[in-house]
Coordinates of C-alpha atoms and ligand atoms in Angstrom, one line a residue:
X1 CA 99.6 101.6 116.0
X2 CA 100.5 102.5 112.4
X3 CA 99.2 101.6 109.3
X4 CA 101.5 100.4 106.7
X5 CA 101.4 99.7 103.1
X6 CA 104.1 97.0 101.4
X7 CA 104.5 96.5 97.9
X8 CA 106.0 93.1 96.6
X9 CA 104.7 91.3 100.2
X10 CA 104.2 88.2 98.8
X11 CA 107.7 87.0 99.2
X12 CA 111.0 87.8 100.8
X13 CA 111.8 91.0 102.4
X14 CA 108.3 92.5 102.0
X15 CA 106.8 89.4 103.2
X16 CA 109.3 89.5 106.2
X17 CA 108.5 93.0 107.2
X18 CA 104.9 92.5 107.2
X19 CA 105.2 89.4 109.9
X20 CA 107.6 92.1 111.8
X21 CA 105.0 94.8 111.7
X22 CA 101.8 92.7 112.8
X23 CA 103.9 91.1 115.4
X24 CA 104.7 94.8 116.9
X25 CA 100.9 95.6 116.7
X26 CA 100.6 97.5 113.4
X27 CA 98.2 96.9 110.5
X28 CA 99.5 95.7 107.2
X29 CA 98.0 95.8 103.5
X30 CA 100.1 93.3 101.2
X31 CA 100.6 93.6 97.7
X32 CA 100.9 90.8 94.8
X33 CA 101.2 91.0 91.1
X34 CA 98.0 88.7 90.2
X35 CA 95.4 87.0 92.1
X36 CA 96.8 83.9 92.5
X37 CA 100.2 85.5 94.0
X38 CA 97.0 87.5 96.2
X39 CA 95.9 84.3 97.6
X40 CA 99.4 83.2 98.4
X41 CA 100.4 86.3 99.9
X42 CA 97.5 86.4 102.8
X43 CA 97.8 82.6 103.1
X44 CA 101.6 83.6 104.0
X45 CA 100.5 86.6 106.5
X46 CA 97.1 85.6 107.4
X47 CA 97.0 88.4 109.9
X48 CA 97.1 91.0 107.3
X49 CA 94.6 93.4 106.7
X50 CA 94.0 92.6 103.2
X51 CA 95.9 92.5 99.9
X52 CA 95.8 94.7 96.8
X53 CA 96.8 93.6 93.3
X54 CA 98.7 94.5 90.2
X55 CA 101.6 93.9 88.2
X56 CA 104.1 97.0 88.5
X57 CA 105.7 96.4 85.1
X58 CA 102.3 97.9 83.8
X59 CA 101.6 101.4 84.0
X60 CA 98.3 100.8 83.9
X61 CA 97.9 98.2 86.5
X62 CA 100.3 100.4 88.8
X63 CA 97.6 103.2 88.6
X64 CA 95.0 100.2 89.5
X65 CA 97.4 99.7 92.5
X66 CA 97.2 103.2 93.9
X67 CA 93.4 102.9 93.2
X68 CA 92.8 100.5 95.3
X69 CA 95.3 101.6 97.9
X70 CA 93.5 104.8 98.0
X71 CA 89.9 103.0 98.5
X72 CA 91.2 101.4 101.5
X73 CA 91.7 105.1 102.9
X74 CA 95.2 106.8 104.3
X75 CA 98.3 104.9 105.3
X76 CA 100.7 106.2 107.9
X77 CA 103.7 104.6 105.8
X78 CA 104.2 103.0 102.6
X79 CA 107.1 100.6 101.9
X80 CA 108.3 100.6 98.4
X81 CA 110.1 97.0 98.3
X82 CA 108.8 95.3 95.1
X83 CA 111.5 94.8 92.7
X84 CA 113.3 92.6 90.2
X85 CA 116.8 91.4 89.9
X86 CA 120.2 92.0 88.6
X87 CA 119.9 88.5 86.6
X88 CA 118.1 89.6 83.6
X89 CA 120.0 88.4 80.6
X90 CA 117.8 90.5 78.1
X91 CA 116.1 93.7 77.9
X92 CA 112.9 92.9 77.1
X93 CA 110.0 95.0 77.0
X94 CA 106.9 95.7 79.1
X95 CA 103.5 96.2 77.7
X96 CA 105.0 99.8 77.8
X97 CA 108.2 99.2 76.2
X98 CA 110.0 99.5 78.9
X99 CA 112.8 97.2 80.5
X100 CA 111.2 95.4 83.4
X101 CA 113.8 97.1 85.7
X102 CA 112.9 100.2 85.1
X103 CA 109.3 100.0 85.2
X104 CA 109.2 97.9 88.3
X105 CA 112.3 99.3 90.4
X106 CA 111.8 103.1 89.2
X107 CA 108.8 104.0 87.5
X108 CA 106.4 102.0 89.9
X109 CA 107.4 103.7 93.3
X110 CA 107.3 107.2 91.3
X111 CA 103.6 106.3 90.2
X112 CA 102.5 105.1 93.8
X113 CA 104.3 107.9 95.2
X114 CA 102.7 110.5 93.3
X115 CA 98.9 108.6 93.2
X116 CA 98.8 107.1 96.4
X117 CA 97.4 109.7 99.3
X118 CA 100.4 110.7 100.7
X119 CA 101.3 109.1 104.0
X120 CA 103.8 110.2 106.7
X121 CA 106.7 108.2 106.0
X122 CA 107.6 106.3 102.8
X123 CA 110.5 103.9 102.6
X124 CA 112.3 103.2 99.3
X125 CA 114.5 99.9 99.2
X126 CA 117.8 100.3 97.3
X127 CA 121.3 98.2 97.4
X128 CA 124.8 98.7 97.7
X129 CA 124.7 98.7 94.0
X130 CA 123.6 101.6 93.4
X131 CA 126.9 102.9 94.0
X132 CA 127.6 101.4 90.5
X133 CA 124.4 103.4 89.1
X134 CA 124.6 105.7 86.0
X135 CA 124.2 109.1 87.6
X136 CA 124.1 110.7 83.8
X137 CA 120.6 109.2 83.6
X138 CA 121.0 109.1 80.1
X139 CA 119.3 106.1 77.9
X140 CA 117.1 105.0 81.1
X141 CA 115.2 102.7 78.8
X142 CA 118.3 100.9 77.2
X143 CA 117.8 101.7 73.8
X144 CA 121.2 102.9 73.2
X145 CA 123.5 101.2 75.3
X146 CA 123.8 97.4 75.0
X147 CA 122.0 95.4 77.8
X148 CA 123.7 94.8 80.9
X149 CA 121.6 93.1 83.4
X150 CA 123.3 94.1 86.5
X151 CA 124.2 98.0 85.6
X152 CA 120.5 98.2 84.7
X153 CA 119.6 96.9 88.3
X154 CA 122.2 99.2 89.6
X155 CA 120.9 102.4 87.7
X156 CA 117.3 101.6 89.0
X157 CA 118.8 101.3 92.4
X158 CA 120.6 104.5 92.3
X159 CA 117.1 105.9 91.0
X160 CA 115.3 104.9 94.1
X161 CA 117.7 106.7 96.3
X162 CA 117.1 109.9 94.0
X163 CA 113.5 109.2 94.5
X164 CA 113.9 109.0 98.0
X165 CA 115.8 112.3 98.6
X166 CA 113.6 114.4 95.8
X167 CA 110.6 113.5 98.0
X168 CA 112.1 114.4 101.2
X169 CA 113.3 117.9 99.5
X170 CA 110.0 118.6 97.8
X171 CA 107.4 117.1 100.7
X172 CA 108.7 118.5 104.1
X173 CA 106.1 117.1 105.7
X174 CA 106.9 113.4 105.0
X175 CA 109.8 111.5 106.3
X176 CA 111.1 110.0 103.1
X177 CA 114.3 107.5 103.2
X178 CA 116.2 104.8 101.4
X179 CA 117.5 101.6 102.6
X180 CA 120.5 99.1 101.6
X181 CA 119.1 95.6 103.0
X182 CA 122.2 93.8 102.7
X183 CA 123.0 90.9 100.2
X184 CA 120.5 88.6 101.4
X185 CA 119.3 85.0 100.7
X186 CA 115.7 85.9 99.1
X187 CA 114.5 84.7 95.5
X188 CA 116.2 87.8 94.5
X189 CA 119.5 87.4 96.6
X190 CA 120.0 83.7 95.8
X191 CA 121.5 81.0 98.4
X192 CA 125.1 82.5 97.9
X193 CA 124.0 85.8 99.5
X194 CA 126.9 86.1 102.7
X195 CA 124.6 89.0 104.6
X196 CA 122.3 88.6 107.7
X197 CA 118.9 87.7 106.2
X198 CA 117.4 88.5 109.8
X199 CA 118.8 91.7 109.6
X200 CA 117.5 92.5 105.9
X201 CA 113.7 93.6 106.8
X202 CA 114.4 95.4 110.0
X203 CA 115.6 98.6 109.1
X204 CA 112.5 99.6 106.6
X205 CA 110.0 98.5 109.4
X206 CA 112.2 100.6 112.0
X207 CA 111.9 103.8 109.6
X208 CA 108.1 102.9 108.8
X209 CA 106.9 103.0 112.4
X210 CA 109.4 103.5 115.0
X211 CA 109.7 107.0 117.4
X212 CA 113.3 106.2 118.0
X213 CA 114.5 109.9 117.0
X214 CA 117.0 108.2 114.6
X215 CA 114.1 106.8 112.6
X216 CA 112.3 110.0 112.5
X217 CA 114.2 111.8 110.0
X218 CA 114.3 112.5 106.4
X219 CA 116.4 112.4 103.3
X220 CA 118.6 109.8 104.6
X221 CA 120.2 106.6 103.3
X222 CA 120.2 103.5 105.9
X223 CA 121.9 100.0 106.3
X224 CA 121.0 98.0 109.4
X225 CA 119.7 100.7 111.5
X226 CA 122.4 103.3 110.9
X227 CA 122.9 105.9 108.3
X228 CA 125.5 105.1 105.7
X229 CA 126.9 107.5 103.1
X230 CA 125.1 106.9 99.7
X231 CA 126.3 108.0 96.1
X232 CA 127.5 111.8 96.1
X233 CA 125.3 112.2 93.2
X234 CA 122.2 111.4 94.9
X235 CA 122.3 114.7 96.5
X236 CA 122.3 116.7 93.7
X237 CA 119.0 118.5 93.1
X238 CA 119.4 119.1 89.4
X239 CA 119.8 114.9 89.1
X240 CA 116.7 114.3 91.2
X241 CA 114.9 116.8 89.3
X242 CA 116.2 115.0 86.1
X243 CA 114.8 111.6 87.2
X244 CA 111.5 113.1 88.4
X245 CA 111.0 114.6 84.8
X246 CA 111.8 111.3 83.0
X247 CA 109.5 109.4 85.1
X248 CA 106.8 112.0 84.5
X249 CA 107.5 111.9 80.8
X250 CA 107.5 108.1 80.9
X251 CA 104.2 107.7 82.8
X252 CA 102.5 110.7 82.0
X253 CA 101.9 111.2 85.5
X254 CA 102.8 114.4 87.3
X255 CA 104.1 114.3 90.9
X256 CA 102.0 116.5 93.2
X257 CA 103.5 119.7 94.9
Ligands
LIG301 N1 117.8 90.0 98.5 C1 118.7 91.0 98.4 O1 120.1 90.8 98.4 C2 119.0 92.4 98.1 C3 120.0 93.3 98.2 C4 119.5 94.6 98.1 C5 118.5 95.3 98.0 N2 117.5 94.4 97.5 C6 115.8 95.0 97.4 O2 115.0 94.6 98.4 C7 113.8 94.3 97.9 C8 113.2 93.0 98.0 O3 114.0 92.1 97.5 P1 113.9 90.8 97.9 O4 115.0 90.3 98.1 O5 112.5 90.4 98.8 O6 113.7 90.2 96.3 P2 112.3 88.8 96.2 O7 112.3 87.8 97.3 O8 112.8 88.4 94.7 O9 110.8 89.5 96.5 C9 110.5 90.5 95.7 C10 108.9 90.8 95.7 O10 108.7 91.8 94.6 C11 107.8 91.4 94.1 N3 107.5 91.6 92.5 C12 108.6 91.5 91.6 N4 108.1 92.0 90.3 C13 106.6 92.3 90.2 C14 105.8 93.0 89.9 N5 106.0 93.2 88.4 N6 104.6 93.5 90.1 C15 104.4 92.9 91.5 N7 105.4 92.5 92.2 C16 106.4 92.3 91.9 C17 108.1 89.7 94.0 O11 106.2 89.2 93.7 P3 106.5 87.5 93.2 O12 107.2 86.6 94.3 O13 105.5 87.3 92.5 O14 107.8 87.3 92.1 C18 108.3 89.6 95.4 O15 107.0 90.0 96.2 C19 113.9 94.8 96.2 O16 113.8 96.3 95.7 C20 115.4 94.5 96.2 O17 115.9 95.3 94.8 C21 117.5 92.8 97.9

């Protein structure tokens, strides 16, 4: 039996992954943005061990999520699932002055990776849209470019792959991979989504807990339990380091060696 922490598990793929893990006999800690969503998360997955609370758009609250997780002990796997979508009409600004997409989709997984006691496996939710992400990594905070919601989302999903691969390289004792779940009809995906919802949560669960040799790999990108070739730039060590450096500067948090 494994113990797994899943961010953004009050809804969507995170909640579905939690159900599947519990069905398989594993123990799951949920995460939700505030107390009300936390209650809803536990009502939705009553067999879960517990829920931790914190809005991942806030650096302070994300630190609090890491503290709560560490207070619960060590986990076998963490699934970095929480995300905000590609329909944001305006840049907006978090309490730290960042666009929501960057704060929630890029910086929060970086902070949680850095601060949560190191698990055996890490899984990062990306998207096929990462292929359209801007590999210059310039202007991550969208202060110079005119806002484009889909581009901002695609950029962050590229960051998630870079983060997964950077960790795979820097922490050889951890299995760290990225997943493309397909375009599926969750709150984020919307009703028009064309991919199979029942496949959307299975790969991250498999990567988190399976003893299948195909799942016990690191630094890979998956779609429906098959390796898929990610954007070539994700393999560039310099680019991976550039992202880590930008996240360190934005958050003030250093990734441990
Ligand atoms: N659905 C797709 O077609 C698709 C395609 C490619 C990749 N993905 C990726 O898959 C992952 C899961 O997406 P989904 O489709 O399951 O989306 P979803 O149904 O919208 O669920 C996203 C989850 O993240 C949580 N969340 C969002 N912002 C948060 C914040 N600031 N603080 C804490 N929690 C926050 C949400 O909480 P609330 O419920 O309280 O809002 C929700 O539980 C995302 O990383 C997404 O980028 C999805």
